[in-house]
CSV table of C-alpha atoms in Angstrom, one decimal:
chain,number,residue,atom,x,y,z
D,117,UNK,CA,225.5,273.8,-2.7
D,118,UNK,CA,226.3,277.3,-1.6
D,119,UNK,CA,228.5,279.4,-3.8
D,120,UNK,CA,230.6,280.1,-0.6
D,121,UNK,CA,231.0,276.6,-0.2
D,122,UNK,CA,231.5,276.1,-3.9
D,123,UNK,CA,234.7,278.9,-3.9
D,124,UNK,CA,236.1,277.0,-0.5
D,125,UNK,CA,236.0,273.8,-2.5
D,126,UNK,CA,237.6,275.1,-5.5
D,127,UNK,CA,240.3,276.9,-3.4
D,128,UNK,CA,241.1,273.4,-1.8
D,129,UNK,CA,241.4,271.8,-5.2
D,130,UNK,CA,243.6,274.5,-6.5
D,131,UNK,CA,246.1,274.1,-3.3
D,132,UNK,CA,245.9,270.7,-4.3
D,133,UNK,CA,246.9,270.9,-7.9
D,134,UNK,CA,249.6,273.4,-7.0
D,135,UNK,CA,251.5,270.9,-4.2
D,136,UNK,CA,250.7,267.8,-7.3
D,137,UNK,CA,252.4,270.1,-9.7
D,138,UNK,CA,255.7,271.3,-7.6
D,139,UNK,CA,255.9,267.3,-6.7
D,140,UNK,CA,255.9,266.4,-10.0
D,141,UNK,CA,258.6,269.2,-11.4
D,142,UNK,CA,260.8,268.4,-9.1
D,143,UNK,CA,260.4,264.9,-10.4
D,144,UNK,CA,260.6,265.3,-14.1
D,145,UNK,CA,263.9,267.0,-12.7
D,146,UNK,CA,265.3,264.4,-10.3
D,147,UNK,CA,264.4,261.5,-12.1
D,148,UNK,CA,266.6,261.6,-15.7
D,149,UNK,CA,269.4,262.4,-13.2
D,150,UNK,CA,268.3,259.7,-10.6
D,151,UNK,CA,267.8,257.3,-13.6
D,152,UNK,CA,271.3,258.2,-15.2
D,153,UNK,CA,273.4,257.8,-11.9
D,154,UNK,CA,271.8,254.3,-11.4
D,155,UNK,CA,272.8,253.3,-14.3
D,156,UNK,CA,276.1,254.5,-14.5
D,157,UNK,CA,277.0,252.8,-10.9
D,158,UNK,CA,275.5,249.6,-11.8
D,159,UNK,CA,277.9,247.1,-11.4
D,160,UNK,CA,278.9,244.9,-15.1
D,161,UNK,CA,278.5,241.6,-13.6
D,162,UNK,CA,274.7,241.0,-14.5
D,163,UNK,CA,274.3,238.6,-11.5
D,164,UNK,CA,275.0,241.8,-9.2
D,165,UNK,CA,272.4,244.5,-10.7
D,166,UNK,CA,269.6,245.0,-9.3
D,167,UNK,CA,268.2,246.6,-12.8
D,168,UNK,CA,264.2,246.1,-12.1
D,169,UNK,CA,262.1,247.3,-14.8
D,170,UNK,CA,258.2,247.5,-15.3
D,171,UNK,CA,256.9,246.2,-18.7
D,172,UNK,CA,253.0,245.8,-20.2
D,173,UNK,CA,253.8,242.8,-22.2
D,174,UNK,CA,251.8,239.9,-23.3
D,175,UNK,CA,252.5,236.7,-22.3
D,176,UNK,CA,251.5,232.5,-22.6
D,177,UNK,CA,252.4,229.8,-20.4
D,178,UNK,CA,252.6,226.0,-21.8
D,179,UNK,CA,252.3,222.5,-20.0
D,180,UNK,CA,255.9,221.8,-20.1
D,181,UNK,CA,257.2,224.9,-18.4
D,182,UNK,CA,259.2,223.0,-16.4
D,183,UNK,CA,260.7,220.8,-18.9
D,184,UNK,CA,263.9,221.7,-20.7
D,185,UNK,CA,262.2,221.8,-24.2
D,186,UNK,CA,260.7,224.8,-25.8
D,187,UNK,CA,256.9,225.3,-25.7
D,188,UNK,CA,256.7,227.0,-29.4
D,189,UNK,CA,259.0,223.6,-30.4
D,190,UNK,CA,256.9,221.0,-28.5
D,191,UNK,CA,254.2,219.1,-30.0
D,192,UNK,CA,252.5,218.2,-26.6
D,193,UNK,CA,252.3,221.4,-24.6
D,194,UNK,CA,249.2,222.8,-23.6
D,195,UNK,CA,248.0,226.0,-23.4
D,196,UNK,CA,247.6,226.9,-19.9
D,197,UNK,CA,247.5,230.4,-19.1
D,198,UNK,CA,247.6,233.4,-21.4
D,199,UNK,CA,247.0,237.1,-20.8
D,200,UNK,CA,249.0,241.1,-20.7
D,201,UNK,CA,249.6,243.1,-18.3
D,202,UNK,CA,252.0,245.0,-16.4
D,203,UNK,CA,254.9,242.6,-15.7
D,204,UNK,CA,257.9,243.1,-13.4
D,205,UNK,CA,261.2,242.0,-15.3
D,206,UNK,CA,263.7,241.3,-12.5
D,207,UNK,CA,267.6,242.2,-12.5
D,208,UNK,CA,267.3,242.7,-16.4
D,209,UNK,CA,271.0,242.0,-17.8
D,210,UNK,CA,271.1,244.9,-20.1
D,211,UNK,CA,271.0,248.7,-19.2
D,212,UNK,CA,269.3,249.3,-22.6
D,213,UNK,CA,265.8,248.0,-21.1
D,214,UNK,CA,266.8,250.2,-18.1
D,215,UNK,CA,267.0,253.4,-19.8
D,216,UNK,CA,264.0,253.1,-22.0
D,217,UNK,CA,261.7,252.5,-19.2
D,218,UNK,CA,262.9,255.5,-17.7
D,219,UNK,CA,262.2,257.2,-21.2
D,220,UNK,CA,258.9,256.0,-21.6
D,221,UNK,CA,257.8,257.3,-17.9
D,222,UNK,CA,259.6,260.2,-18.3
D,223,UNK,CA,257.5,261.4,-21.4
D,224,UNK,CA,253.8,260.6,-19.8
D,225,UNK,CA,255.3,263.0,-16.8
D,226,UNK,CA,255.7,265.6,-19.3
D,227,UNK,CA,251.7,265.1,-20.8
D,228,UNK,CA,250.8,264.5,-17.4
D,229,UNK,CA,252.3,267.9,-16.6
D,230,UNK,CA,250.6,270.0,-19.4
D,231,UNK,CA,247.4,268.9,-18.3
D,232,UNK,CA,248.0,269.6,-14.7
D,233,UNK,CA,248.8,272.9,-16.0
D,234,UNK,CA,245.6,273.6,-18.1
D,235,UNK,CA,244.1,272.3,-14.5
D,236,UNK,CA,245.8,275.0,-12.2
D,237,UNK,CA,244.8,277.4,-14.7
D,238,UNK,CA,241.3,276.8,-14.8
D,239,UNK,CA,241.0,276.6,-11.2
D,240,UNK,CA,242.6,280.0,-11.0
D,241,UNK,CA,239.9,281.2,-12.9
D,242,UNK,CA,237.4,279.4,-11.2
D,243,UNK,CA,238.4,280.3,-7.4
D,244,UNK,CA,238.7,284.6,-8.7
D,245,UNK,CA,234.7,283.8,-9.9
D,246,UNK,CA,236.0,284.3,-13.7
D,247,UNK,CA,233.2,281.0,-15.1
D,248,UNK,CA,232.4,282.1,-17.8
D,249,UNK,CA,235.3,282.6,-20.2
D,250,UNK,CA,236.5,281.7,-23.7
D,251,UNK,CA,239.9,280.9,-21.8
D,252,UNK,CA,238.5,278.4,-19.5
D,253,UNK,CA,236.8,276.8,-22.6
D,254,UNK,CA,239.9,276.2,-24.1
D,255,UNK,CA,241.4,275.5,-21.1
D,256,UNK,CA,239.3,272.9,-20.7
D,257,UNK,CA,239.8,271.4,-24.9
D,258,UNK,CA,243.2,271.3,-23.8
D,259,UNK,CA,243.4,269.2,-20.9
D,260,UNK,CA,240.9,266.9,-23.0
D,261,UNK,CA,243.9,267.1,-25.8
D,262,UNK,CA,246.2,265.6,-23.2
D,263,UNK,CA,243.9,263.3,-21.5
D,264,UNK,CA,243.1,261.9,-25.2
D,265,UNK,CA,247.2,261.8,-25.9
D,266,UNK,CA,247.6,260.0,-22.8
D,267,UNK,CA,245.5,257.4,-23.8
D,268,UNK,CA,247.0,257.0,-27.4
D,269,UNK,CA,250.7,257.7,-26.3
D,270,UNK,CA,250.8,255.3,-23.5
D,271,UNK,CA,249.8,252.4,-25.3
D,272,UNK,CA,252.0,252.9,-28.3
D,273,UNK,CA,255.2,253.7,-26.0
D,274,UNK,CA,254.5,250.5,-24.1
D,275,UNK,CA,254.2,248.7,-27.6
D,276,UNK,CA,257.2,249.8,-28.9
D,277,UNK,CA,259.5,249.8,-25.4
D,278,UNK,CA,258.1,246.3,-24.8
D,279,UNK,CA,259.7,245.2,-28.2
D,280,UNK,CA,263.0,247.2,-27.4
D,281,UNK,CA,262.8,245.2,-24.4
D,282,UNK,CA,262.4,241.9,-25.2
D,283,UNK,CA,265.0,242.1,-28.1
D,284,UNK,CA,267.7,243.8,-25.7
D,285,UNK,CA,266.8,241.2,-22.7
D,286,UNK,CA,266.3,238.2,-25.3
D,287,UNK,CA,264.6,235.8,-22.4
D,288,UNK,CA,264.2,232.3,-23.5
D,289,UNK,CA,262.4,230.3,-21.2
D,290,UNK,CA,261.2,227.3,-20.8
D,291,UNK,CA,257.3,227.0,-21.4
D,292,UNK,CA,257.1,230.8,-21.1
D,293,UNK,CA,256.6,233.4,-24.1
D,294,UNK,CA,256.5,236.9,-23.8
D,295,UNK,CA,255.9,239.1,-26.6
D,296,UNK,CA,254.9,242.9,-26.8
D,297,UNK,CA,251.5,244.8,-26.2
D,298,UNK,CA,248.9,246.9,-26.9
D,299,UNK,CA,246.0,247.7,-25.7
D,300,UNK,CA,244.2,250.9,-26.0
D,301,UNK,CA,241.9,252.4,-23.6
D,302,UNK,CA,238.6,253.6,-25.7
D,303,UNK,CA,237.0,254.3,-22.8
D,304,UNK,CA,239.6,257.2,-22.0
D,305,UNK,CA,239.8,258.3,-25.5
D,306,UNK,CA,236.1,258.7,-25.8
D,307,UNK,CA,236.0,260.3,-22.2
D,308,UNK,CA,238.3,263.4,-23.8
D,309,UNK,CA,236.4,263.8,-26.8
D,310,UNK,CA,233.6,264.1,-24.6
D,311,UNK,CA,235.6,267.0,-22.5
D,312,UNK,CA,235.8,268.5,-26.5
D,313,UNK,CA,231.9,268.6,-26.7
D,314,UNK,CA,232.2,269.9,-23.0
D,315,UNK,CA,234.5,273.1,-23.8
D,316,UNK,CA,232.1,273.5,-27.2
D,317,UNK,CA,229.2,274.3,-24.4
D,318,UNK,CA,231.1,276.3,-22.5
D,319,UNK,CA,232.7,278.4,-25.0
D,320,UNK,CA,228.8,279.0,-26.4
D,321,UNK,CA,228.0,279.7,-22.7
D,322,UNK,CA,230.7,282.5,-22.2
D,323,UNK,CA,229.6,284.0,-25.9
D,324,UNK,CA,226.0,284.6,-24.4
D,325,UNK,CA,227.5,285.4,-20.8
D,326,UNK,CA,229.6,288.4,-22.5
D,327,UNK,CA,226.5,289.7,-24.5
D,328,UNK,CA,224.7,290.0,-21.5
D,329,UNK,CA,227.2,291.9,-19.6
C-alpha cells in the first residue's frame, strides 16, 4: 500500500473517529437528562409504565413453569433450560431499576470515550506523519488500559446491577428462576495486554528512530 493511500485511509479513519466522538459527547450529556425526564414523567401506576430495561442475568426454566407451584420447591420439577445473557425486563414496577440500568450505561460510555479520545490523538499523529513518537506508544498503552478496564468493570457492573434490579423488582415467576450473572471476557482482557506489549515495542522503535535522526 502506497504512502499516499495510507495517509488517505488514516485521514478517513480520523474523520470517522471525530464523528463518533462528537455524537457520543452529545449522548453523554443528553442521556442523563433524558433518563431523568422520563423517570419523573412516568405514571405512578405500574401497569401504565413503560420502563423497559436490559439486564445481564442468568436464568433457569423448569418443567412446572405453567403451574402455580414454585419450581424451587417442587420435587417433581425438571430443569429444562438454563443459561445467561442480556434479558429485556418489560414494564418494571420500580424506577430504581430504571436508573441503575441508565447509570451502568453512562459509566461504560465514559470509559469508551476515554479510549476513543486516545485513538483520535493517535490518528492525528499518524495523519501528520508522526508515526514514531513516544507519545503514540503511551496512547496505545492508555487505549489498552481502557480496553482492559471495559472488560473488567462492565461484568462487575452487570452483576451488581443485576442483583440490585432483582432485589428491587422481586420477580416471583412459577417455574422460572433469575439470578445475577458474572461473565468476564478473558479474550478481551488478553487483547488489552497484547496492546500493552505492542506499546512497548513502539516505544523502543521510537527511541531507535530518534537516535537515528
